[in-house]
């Protein structure tokens, strides 16, 4: 029976005895592991306690900076896209004003109707005139030296320059 007990101890404890040698324990060092406020120590104070790892603050700040820069870059790109759209609209409006001023200074032998297409021409003497006749409809009796373009009267009484094919 004693022999079985020794074999059991050797199998379960690797041949080590259960006795603790107190003389080998550094009591001062063990006191450092004890605290009245266990929530303030940097490691788990019980076997089932959560693993507490110190965070790399540089890594956290670096990731936050990267995320912030990515987000602000996206927002700047969105704002620049909106600015480009506004600039395009402003340029189109400027172009409409320029062509409208030119048409209102030109010779017009009729009262234009909103939404209708007309054609703007220049004469040899440098004056412009607005006509209902398209460039291909003139035949041999054309009274113009340059075709400027087709235009459409909009409801705000500005003129939109259309493609020359219209």
CSV table of N, CA, C and O in Angstrom, one decimal, residues 4-108:
chain,number,residue,atom,x,y,z
A,4,UNK,N,2.1,1.9,-3.5
A,4,UNK,CA,1.1,2.5,-4.4
A,4,UNK,C,1.0,4.0,-4.1
A,4,UNK,O,0.8,4.8,-5.0
A,5,UNK,N,1.1,4.4,-2.8
A,5,UNK,CA,1.0,5.8,-2.5
A,5,UNK,C,2.1,6.6,-3.1
A,5,UNK,O,1.9,7.7,-3.6
A,6,UNK,N,3.4,6.1,-3.0
A,6,UNK,CA,4.5,6.8,-3.6
A,6,UNK,C,4.4,6.9,-5.1
A,6,UNK,O,4.7,7.9,-5.7
A,7,UNK,N,3.9,5.8,-5.7
A,7,UNK,CA,3.7,5.9,-7.2
A,7,UNK,C,2.7,6.9,-7.6
A,7,UNK,O,2.8,7.6,-8.5
A,8,UNK,N,1.6,7.0,-6.7
A,8,UNK,CA,0.6,8.0,-7.0
A,8,UNK,C,1.1,9.4,-6.9
A,8,UNK,O,0.9,10.2,-7.7
A,9,UNK,N,1.9,9.7,-5.8
A,9,UNK,CA,2.5,11.0,-5.6
A,9,UNK,C,3.4,11.3,-6.8
A,9,UNK,O,3.5,12.4,-7.3
A,10,UNK,N,4.2,10.3,-7.2
A,10,UNK,CA,5.2,10.6,-8.3
A,10,UNK,C,4.4,10.9,-9.6
A,10,UNK,O,4.8,11.7,-10.4
A,11,UNK,N,3.3,10.2,-9.9
A,11,UNK,CA,2.6,10.4,-11.1
A,11,UNK,C,1.9,11.7,-11.1
A,11,UNK,O,1.8,12.4,-12.1
A,12,UNK,N,1.3,12.1,-9.9
A,12,UNK,CA,0.5,13.4,-9.9
A,12,UNK,C,1.4,14.6,-9.6
A,12,UNK,O,1.0,15.7,-10.0
A,13,UNK,N,2.4,14.5,-8.9
A,13,UNK,CA,3.2,15.7,-8.5
A,13,UNK,C,4.6,15.7,-9.0
A,13,UNK,O,5.4,16.4,-8.6
A,14,UNK,N,4.9,14.8,-9.9
A,14,UNK,CA,6.2,14.7,-10.5
A,14,UNK,C,7.3,14.3,-9.5
A,14,UNK,O,8.4,14.7,-9.7
A,15,UNK,N,6.9,13.6,-8.5
A,15,UNK,CA,7.9,13.2,-7.5
A,15,UNK,C,8.2,14.3,-6.5
A,15,UNK,O,9.0,14.1,-5.6
A,16,UNK,N,7.4,15.4,-6.5
A,16,UNK,CA,7.7,16.5,-5.6
A,16,UNK,C,6.8,16.3,-4.3
A,16,UNK,O,5.7,15.8,-4.4
A,17,UNK,N,7.3,16.7,-3.2
A,17,UNK,CA,6.5,16.6,-2.0
A,17,UNK,C,5.6,17.8,-1.9
A,17,UNK,O,5.8,18.8,-2.5
A,18,UNK,N,4.6,17.7,-1.1
A,18,UNK,CA,3.6,18.8,-0.9
A,18,UNK,C,4.1,19.8,0.1
A,18,UNK,O,3.3,20.8,0.4
A,19,UNK,N,5.1,19.6,0.7
A,19,UNK,CA,5.6,20.5,1.8
A,19,UNK,C,6.2,21.8,1.2
A,19,UNK,O,6.9,21.8,0.2
A,20,UNK,N,5.9,22.9,1.8
A,20,UNK,CA,6.4,24.2,1.3
A,20,UNK,C,7.5,24.6,2.3
A,20,UNK,O,7.3,24.7,3.6
A,21,UNK,N,8.7,25.0,1.8
A,21,UNK,CA,9.8,25.5,2.7
A,21,UNK,C,9.6,27.0,2.9
A,21,UNK,O,9.9,27.8,2.0
A,22,UNK,N,9.2,27.3,4.1
A,22,UNK,CA,8.9,28.8,4.4
A,22,UNK,C,10.2,29.6,4.4
A,22,UNK,O,10.2,30.8,4.1
A,23,UNK,N,11.3,29.0,4.7
A,23,UNK,CA,12.6,29.7,4.8
A,23,UNK,C,13.0,30.2,3.4
A,23,UNK,O,13.7,31.2,3.3
A,24,UNK,N,12.5,29.7,2.3
A,24,UNK,CA,12.8,30.1,1.0
A,24,UNK,C,11.9,31.2,0.5
A,24,UNK,O,12.1,31.8,-0.6
A,25,UNK,N,10.9,31.6,1.2
A,25,UNK,CA,9.9,32.6,0.8
A,25,UNK,C,10.4,33.9,1.2
A,25,UNK,O,10.7,34.1,2.4
A,26,UNK,N,10.4,34.9,0.3
A,26,UNK,CA,10.8,36.3,0.6
A,26,UNK,C,9.5,37.0,1.1
A,26,UNK,O,8.6,37.4,0.2
A,27,UNK,N,9.3,37.2,2.4
A,27,UNK,CA,8.0,37.8,2.9
A,27,UNK,C,7.9,39.2,2.5
A,27,UNK,O,6.8,39.7,2.3
A,28,UNK,N,9.0,39.9,2.4
A,28,UNK,CA,8.9,41.4,2.0
A,28,UNK,C,8.3,41.5,0.5
A,28,UNK,O,7.5,42.3,0.2
A,29,UNK,N,8.8,40.6,-0.3
A,29,UNK,CA,8.3,40.6,-1.7
A,29,UNK,C,6.9,40.2,-1.8
A,29,UNK,O,6.1,40.7,-2.6
A,30,UNK,N,6.4,39.3,-1.0
A,30,UNK,CA,5.1,38.8,-0.9
A,30,UNK,C,4.1,39.9,-0.4
A,30,UNK,O,3.0,40.0,-0.8
A,31,UNK,N,4.6,40.8,0.5
A,31,UNK,CA,3.8,41.9,1.0
A,31,UNK,C,3.5,42.9,-0.1
A,31,UNK,O,2.4,43.5,-0.1
A,32,UNK,N,4.3,43.0,-1.1
A,32,UNK,CA,4.1,43.9,-2.2
A,32,UNK,C,2.9,43.4,-3.0
A,32,UNK,O,2.2,44.2,-3.7
A,33,UNK,N,2.5,42.2,-3.0
A,33,UNK,CA,1.4,41.6,-3.7
A,33,UNK,C,0.1,41.7,-3.0
A,33,UNK,O,-0.9,41.3,-3.5
A,34,UNK,N,0.1,42.3,-1.8
A,34,UNK,CA,-1.1,42.4,-1.0
A,34,UNK,C,-1.5,43.8,-1.0
A,34,UNK,O,-0.6,44.7,-0.8
A,35,UNK,N,-2.8,44.1,-1.1
A,35,UNK,CA,-3.2,45.5,-1.0
A,35,UNK,C,-4.6,45.6,-0.4
A,35,UNK,O,-5.4,44.6,-0.4
A,36,UNK,N,-4.9,46.7,0.2
A,36,UNK,CA,-6.2,47.0,0.8
A,36,UNK,C,-7.2,47.4,-0.4
A,36,UNK,O,-8.4,47.3,-0.2
A,37,UNK,N,-6.7,47.9,-1.4
A,37,UNK,CA,-7.5,48.4,-2.6
A,37,UNK,C,-7.1,47.6,-3.8
A,37,UNK,O,-6.3,48.0,-4.7
A,38,UNK,N,-7.7,46.4,-4.0
A,38,UNK,CA,-7.3,45.5,-5.1
A,38,UNK,C,-7.6,46.1,-6.5
A,38,UNK,O,-7.0,45.7,-7.4
A,39,UNK,N,-8.6,47.0,-6.5
A,39,UNK,CA,-8.9,47.6,-7.8
A,39,UNK,C,-7.9,48.5,-8.4
A,39,UNK,O,-7.9,48.9,-9.6
A,40,UNK,N,-6.9,48.8,-7.6
A,40,UNK,CA,-5.8,49.8,-8.0
A,40,UNK,C,-4.5,49.1,-8.4
A,40,UNK,O,-3.6,49.8,-8.9
A,41,UNK,N,-4.5,47.8,-8.3
A,41,UNK,CA,-3.2,47.1,-8.6
A,41,UNK,C,-3.3,46.8,-10.1
A,41,UNK,O,-4.3,46.7,-10.8
A,42,UNK,N,-2.1,46.6,-10.7
A,42,UNK,CA,-2.0,46.5,-12.2
A,42,UNK,C,-2.1,45.1,-12.7
A,42,UNK,O,-1.9,44.8,-13.9
A,43,UNK,N,-2.5,44.2,-11.9
A,43,UNK,CA,-2.7,42.8,-12.3
A,43,UNK,C,-3.9,42.2,-11.6
A,43,UNK,O,-4.4,42.8,-10.6
A,44,UNK,N,-4.5,41.1,-12.1
A,44,UNK,CA,-5.6,40.5,-11.5
A,44,UNK,C,-5.3,40.0,-10.1
A,44,UNK,O,-4.3,39.4,-9.9
A,45,UNK,N,-6.1,40.3,-9.1
A,45,UNK,CA,-5.8,39.9,-7.7
A,45,UNK,C,-6.5,38.6,-7.3
A,45,UNK,O,-6.3,38.2,-6.2
A,46,UNK,N,-7.3,38.0,-8.2
A,46,UNK,CA,-7.9,36.7,-7.9
A,46,UNK,C,-7.7,35.8,-9.1
A,46,UNK,O,-7.4,36.3,-10.2
A,47,UNK,N,-7.8,34.6,-8.9
A,47,UNK,CA,-7.6,33.6,-10.0
A,47,UNK,C,-8.6,33.9,-11.1
A,47,UNK,O,-8.2,33.8,-12.3
A,48,UNK,N,-9.8,34.2,-10.8
A,48,UNK,CA,-10.8,34.5,-11.9
A,48,UNK,C,-10.9,35.9,-12.3
A,48,UNK,O,-11.8,36.3,-13.1
A,49,UNK,N,-9.9,36.7,-11.9
A,49,UNK,CA,-9.9,38.2,-12.2
A,49,UNK,C,-9.6,38.4,-13.7
A,49,UNK,O,-9.0,37.6,-14.4
A,50,UNK,N,-10.0,39.5,-14.2
A,50,UNK,CA,-9.8,39.9,-15.6
A,50,UNK,C,-8.3,40.2,-15.8
A,50,UNK,O,-7.6,40.7,-15.0
A,51,UNK,N,-7.8,39.8,-17.0
A,51,UNK,CA,-6.5,40.1,-17.4
A,51,UNK,C,-6.3,41.6,-17.7
A,51,UNK,O,-7.1,42.2,-18.4
A,52,UNK,N,-5.4,42.2,-17.0
A,52,UNK,CA,-5.2,43.7,-17.2
A,52,UNK,C,-3.9,43.9,-17.9
A,52,UNK,O,-2.8,43.5,-17.3
A,53,UNK,N,-3.9,44.5,-19.1
A,53,UNK,CA,-2.7,44.7,-19.8
A,53,UNK,C,-2.6,46.2,-19.9
A,53,UNK,O,-3.5,46.9,-20.2
A,54,UNK,N,-1.4,46.7,-19.7
A,54,UNK,CA,-1.2,48.1,-19.9
A,54,UNK,C,-1.3,48.4,-21.4
A,54,UNK,O,-0.9,47.7,-22.3
A,55,UNK,N,-2.0,49.6,-21.8
A,55,UNK,CA,-2.2,49.9,-23.1
A,55,UNK,C,-1.0,50.8,-23.6
A,55,UNK,O,-0.4,51.5,-22.9
A,56,UNK,N,-0.7,50.6,-24.9
A,56,UNK,CA,0.3,51.3,-25.6
A,56,UNK,C,-0.4,52.7,-26.0
A,56,UNK,O,-1.1,52.7,-27.0
A,57,UNK,N,-0.2,53.7,-25.2
A,57,UNK,CA,-0.8,55.0,-25.5
A,57,UNK,C,-0.4,55.6,-26.8
A,57,UNK,O,-1.2,56.2,-27.5
A,58,UNK,N,0.8,55.4,-27.2
A,58,UNK,CA,1.3,55.9,-28.5
A,58,UNK,C,0.5,55.2,-29.7
A,58,UNK,O,0.2,55.9,-30.6
A,59,UNK,N,0.3,53.9,-29.5
A,59,UNK,CA,-0.4,53.2,-30.6
A,59,UNK,C,-1.9,53.7,-30.6
A,59,UNK,O,-2.4,53.9,-31.7
A,60,UNK,N,-2.5,53.9,-29.5
A,60,UNK,CA,-3.9,54.4,-29.4
A,60,UNK,C,-4.0,55.7,-30.1
A,60,UNK,O,-4.9,56.0,-30.9
A,61,UNK,N,-3.1,56.6,-29.7
A,61,UNK,CA,-3.1,58.0,-30.3
A,61,UNK,C,-2.9,58.0,-31.8
A,61,UNK,O,-3.5,58.7,-32.5
A,62,UNK,N,-1.9,57.1,-32.2
A,62,UNK,CA,-1.6,57.0,-33.6
A,62,UNK,C,-2.8,56.5,-34.4
A,62,UNK,O,-3.1,57.1,-35.5
A,63,UNK,N,-3.5,55.5,-33.9
A,63,UNK,CA,-4.7,55.0,-34.6
A,63,UNK,C,-5.8,56.1,-34.6
A,63,UNK,O,-6.5,56.3,-35.6
A,64,UNK,N,-6.0,56.8,-33.5
A,64,UNK,CA,-7.0,57.9,-33.4
A,64,UNK,C,-6.7,59.0,-34.4
A,64,UNK,O,-7.5,59.5,-35.1
A,65,UNK,N,-5.4,59.4,-34.5
A,65,UNK,CA,-5.0,60.4,-35.4
A,65,UNK,C,-5.2,60.0,-36.9
A,65,UNK,O,-5.7,60.7,-37.7
A,66,UNK,N,-4.9,58.7,-37.2
A,66,UNK,CA,-5.1,58.2,-38.5
A,66,UNK,C,-6.6,58.2,-38.9
A,66,UNK,O,-7.0,58.6,-40.0
A,67,UNK,N,-7.5,57.8,-38.0
A,67,UNK,CA,-8.9,57.8,-38.2
A,67,UNK,C,-9.4,59.2,-38.4
A,67,UNK,O,-10.2,59.5,-39.3
A,68,UNK,N,-8.9,60.1,-37.6
A,68,UNK,CA,-9.4,61.5,-37.7
A,68,UNK,C,-8.9,62.1,-39.0
A,68,UNK,O,-9.7,62.8,-39.7
A,69,UNK,N,-7.7,61.9,-39.4
A,69,UNK,CA,-7.2,62.4,-40.7
A,69,UNK,C,-8.0,61.8,-41.9
A,69,UNK,O,-8.4,62.5,-42.8
A,70,UNK,N,-8.3,60.5,-41.8
A,70,UNK,CA,-9.1,59.9,-42.9
A,70,UNK,C,-10.5,60.5,-43.0
A,70,UNK,O,-11.0,60.9,-44.1
A,71,UNK,N,-11.2,60.7,-41.8
A,71,UNK,CA,-12.5,61.3,-41.8
A,71,UNK,C,-12.5,62.7,-42.3
A,71,UNK,O,-13.4,63.1,-43.1
A,72,UNK,N,-11.6,63.5,-41.8
A,72,UNK,CA,-11.5,64.9,-42.3
A,72,UNK,C,-11.2,65.0,-43.7
A,72,UNK,O,-11.7,65.9,-44.4
A,73,UNK,N,-10.3,64.2,-44.2
A,73,UNK,CA,-10.0,64.2,-45.7
A,73,UNK,C,-11.3,63.9,-46.5
A,73,UNK,O,-11.5,64.5,-47.5
A,74,UNK,N,-12.1,62.9,-46.0
A,74,UNK,CA,-13.3,62.6,-46.7
A,74,UNK,C,-14.3,63.8,-46.7
A,74,UNK,O,-14.9,64.1,-47.7
A,75,UNK,N,-14.4,64.5,-45.6
A,75,UNK,CA,-15.2,65.6,-45.5
A,75,UNK,C,-14.7,66.8,-46.4
A,75,UNK,O,-15.5,67.5,-47.0
A,76,UNK,N,-13.4,67.0,-46.4
A,76,UNK,CA,-12.9,68.0,-47.3
A,76,UNK,C,-13.2,67.7,-48.7
A,76,UNK,O,-13.5,68.6,-49.5
A,77,UNK,N,-13.0,66.4,-49.1
A,77,UNK,CA,-13.3,66.0,-50.5
A,77,UNK,C,-14.7,66.3,-50.8
A,77,UNK,O,-15.1,66.7,-51.9
A,78,UNK,N,-15.6,66.0,-49.9
A,78,UNK,CA,-17.1,66.2,-50.1
A,78,UNK,C,-17.3,67.7,-50.3
A,78,UNK,O,-18.1,68.1,-51.2
A,79,UNK,N,-16.7,68.5,-49.4
A,79,UNK,CA,-16.9,70.0,-49.5
A,79,UNK,C,-16.4,70.5,-50.8
A,79,UNK,O,-17.0,71.4,-51.5
A,80,UNK,N,-15.2,70.0,-51.3
A,80,UNK,CA,-14.6,70.5,-52.5
A,80,UNK,C,-15.5,70.1,-53.7
A,80,UNK,O,-15.6,70.8,-54.7
A,81,UNK,N,-16.1,68.9,-53.6
A,81,UNK,CA,-17.0,68.5,-54.7
A,81,UNK,C,-18.2,69.4,-54.7
A,81,UNK,O,-18.7,69.8,-55.8
A,82,UNK,N,-18.7,69.8,-53.6
A,82,UNK,CA,-19.9,70.7,-53.5
A,82,UNK,C,-19.4,72.1,-54.1
A,82,UNK,O,-20.2,72.7,-54.8
A,83,UNK,N,-18.2,72.5,-53.7
A,83,UNK,CA,-17.7,73.8,-54.2
A,83,UNK,C,-17.6,73.8,-55.8
A,83,UNK,O,-17.9,74.7,-56.4
A,84,UNK,N,-17.1,72.6,-56.3
A,84,UNK,CA,-17.0,72.5,-57.7
A,84,UNK,C,-18.3,72.6,-58.4
A,84,UNK,O,-18.5,73.2,-59.4
A,85,UNK,N,-19.3,71.9,-57.8
A,85,UNK,CA,-20.7,72.0,-58.4
A,85,UNK,C,-21.2,73.4,-58.4
A,85,UNK,O,-21.8,73.9,-59.4
A,86,UNK,N,-21.0,74.1,-57.3
A,86,UNK,CA,-21.4,75.5,-57.2
A,86,UNK,C,-20.7,76.4,-58.2
A,86,UNK,O,-21.3,77.3,-58.8
A,87,UNK,N,-19.4,76.2,-58.4
A,87,UNK,CA,-18.6,76.9,-59.3
A,87,UNK,C,-19.1,76.7,-60.7
A,87,UNK,O,-19.2,77.6,-61.5
A,88,UNK,N,-19.4,75.4,-61.1
A,88,UNK,CA,-19.9,75.1,-62.4
A,88,UNK,C,-21.3,75.8,-62.6
A,88,UNK,O,-21.5,76.3,-63.7
A,89,UNK,N,-22.1,75.8,-61.6
A,89,UNK,CA,-23.4,76.5,-61.7
A,89,UNK,C,-23.2,78.0,-61.9
A,89,UNK,O,-23.9,78.6,-62.7
A,90,UNK,N,-22.3,78.6,-61.2
A,90,UNK,CA,-22.0,80.0,-61.3
A,90,UNK,C,-21.5,80.3,-62.7
A,90,UNK,O,-21.9,81.3,-63.3
A,91,UNK,N,-20.6,79.5,-63.2
A,91,UNK,CA,-20.1,79.7,-64.6
A,91,UNK,C,-21.2,79.6,-65.6
A,91,UNK,O,-21.2,80.3,-66.6
A,92,UNK,N,-22.1,78.6,-65.5
A,92,UNK,CA,-23.2,78.5,-66.4
A,92,UNK,C,-24.1,79.7,-66.3
A,92,UNK,O,-24.6,80.2,-67.3
A,93,UNK,N,-24.4,80.2,-65.1
A,93,UNK,CA,-25.2,81.4,-65.0
A,93,UNK,C,-24.5,82.7,-65.6
A,93,UNK,O,-25.1,83.5,-66.3
A,94,UNK,N,-23.2,82.8,-65.4
A,94,UNK,CA,-22.4,83.8,-66.0
A,94,UNK,C,-22.5,83.8,-67.5
A,94,UNK,O,-22.7,84.8,-68.2
A,95,UNK,N,-22.4,82.6,-68.1
A,95,UNK,CA,-22.5,82.4,-69.5
A,95,UNK,C,-23.9,82.8,-70.0
A,95,UNK,O,-24.1,83.4,-71.1
A,96,UNK,N,-25.0,82.4,-69.2
A,96,UNK,CA,-26.3,82.8,-69.6
A,96,UNK,C,-26.5,84.3,-69.6
A,96,UNK,O,-27.2,84.9,-70.5
A,97,UNK,N,-25.9,85.0,-68.6
A,97,UNK,CA,-26.0,86.4,-68.5
A,97,UNK,C,-25.3,87.1,-69.7
A,97,UNK,O,-25.9,88.0,-70.3
A,98,UNK,N,-24.1,86.6,-70.1
A,98,UNK,CA,-23.4,87.1,-71.2
A,98,UNK,C,-24.2,87.0,-72.5
A,98,UNK,O,-24.3,87.9,-73.3
A,99,UNK,N,-24.7,85.8,-72.8
A,99,UNK,CA,-25.5,85.6,-74.0
A,99,UNK,C,-26.8,86.3,-74.0
A,99,UNK,O,-27.2,86.9,-75.0
A,100,UNK,N,-27.4,86.5,-72.8
A,100,UNK,CA,-28.6,87.2,-72.7
A,100,UNK,C,-28.4,88.7,-73.0
A,100,UNK,O,-29.2,89.3,-73.7
A,101,UNK,N,-27.3,89.3,-72.4
A,101,UNK,CA,-27.0,90.7,-72.7
A,101,UNK,C,-26.8,90.9,-74.2
A,101,UNK,O,-27.2,91.8,-74.8
A,102,UNK,N,-26.1,89.9,-74.8
A,102,UNK,CA,-25.8,90.1,-76.3
A,102,UNK,C,-27.1,90.0,-77.1
A,102,UNK,O,-27.3,90.7,-78.0
A,103,UNK,N,-28.0,89.1,-76.7
A,103,UNK,CA,-29.2,88.9,-77.4
A,103,UNK,C,-30.1,90.2,-77.2
A,103,UNK,O,-30.7,90.7,-78.2
A,104,UNK,N,-30.2,90.7,-76.0
A,104,UNK,CA,-31.0,91.9,-75.8
A,104,UNK,C,-30.5,93.1,-76.4
A,104,UNK,O,-31.2,94.1,-76.7
A,105,UNK,N,-29.2,93.1,-76.8
A,105,UNK,CA,-28.6,94.3,-77.5
A,105,UNK,C,-28.7,94.0,-79.1
A,105,UNK,O,-28.3,94.9,-79.8
A,106,UNK,N,-29.1,92.8,-79.4
A,106,UNK,CA,-29.1,92.5,-80.9
A,106,UNK,C,-30.5,93.0,-81.4
A,106,UNK,O,-31.4,93.4,-80.7
A,107,UNK,N,-30.6,92.9,-82.8
A,107,UNK,CA,-31.8,93.3,-83.5
A,107,UNK,C,-32.8,92.1,-83.4
A,107,UNK,O,-32.4,91.0,-83.7
A,108,UNK,N,-34.0,92.4,-83.1
A,108,UNK,CA,-35.1,91.4,-82.9
A,108,UNK,C,-36.3,91.9,-83.6
A,108,UNK,O,-36.8,92.9,-83.2
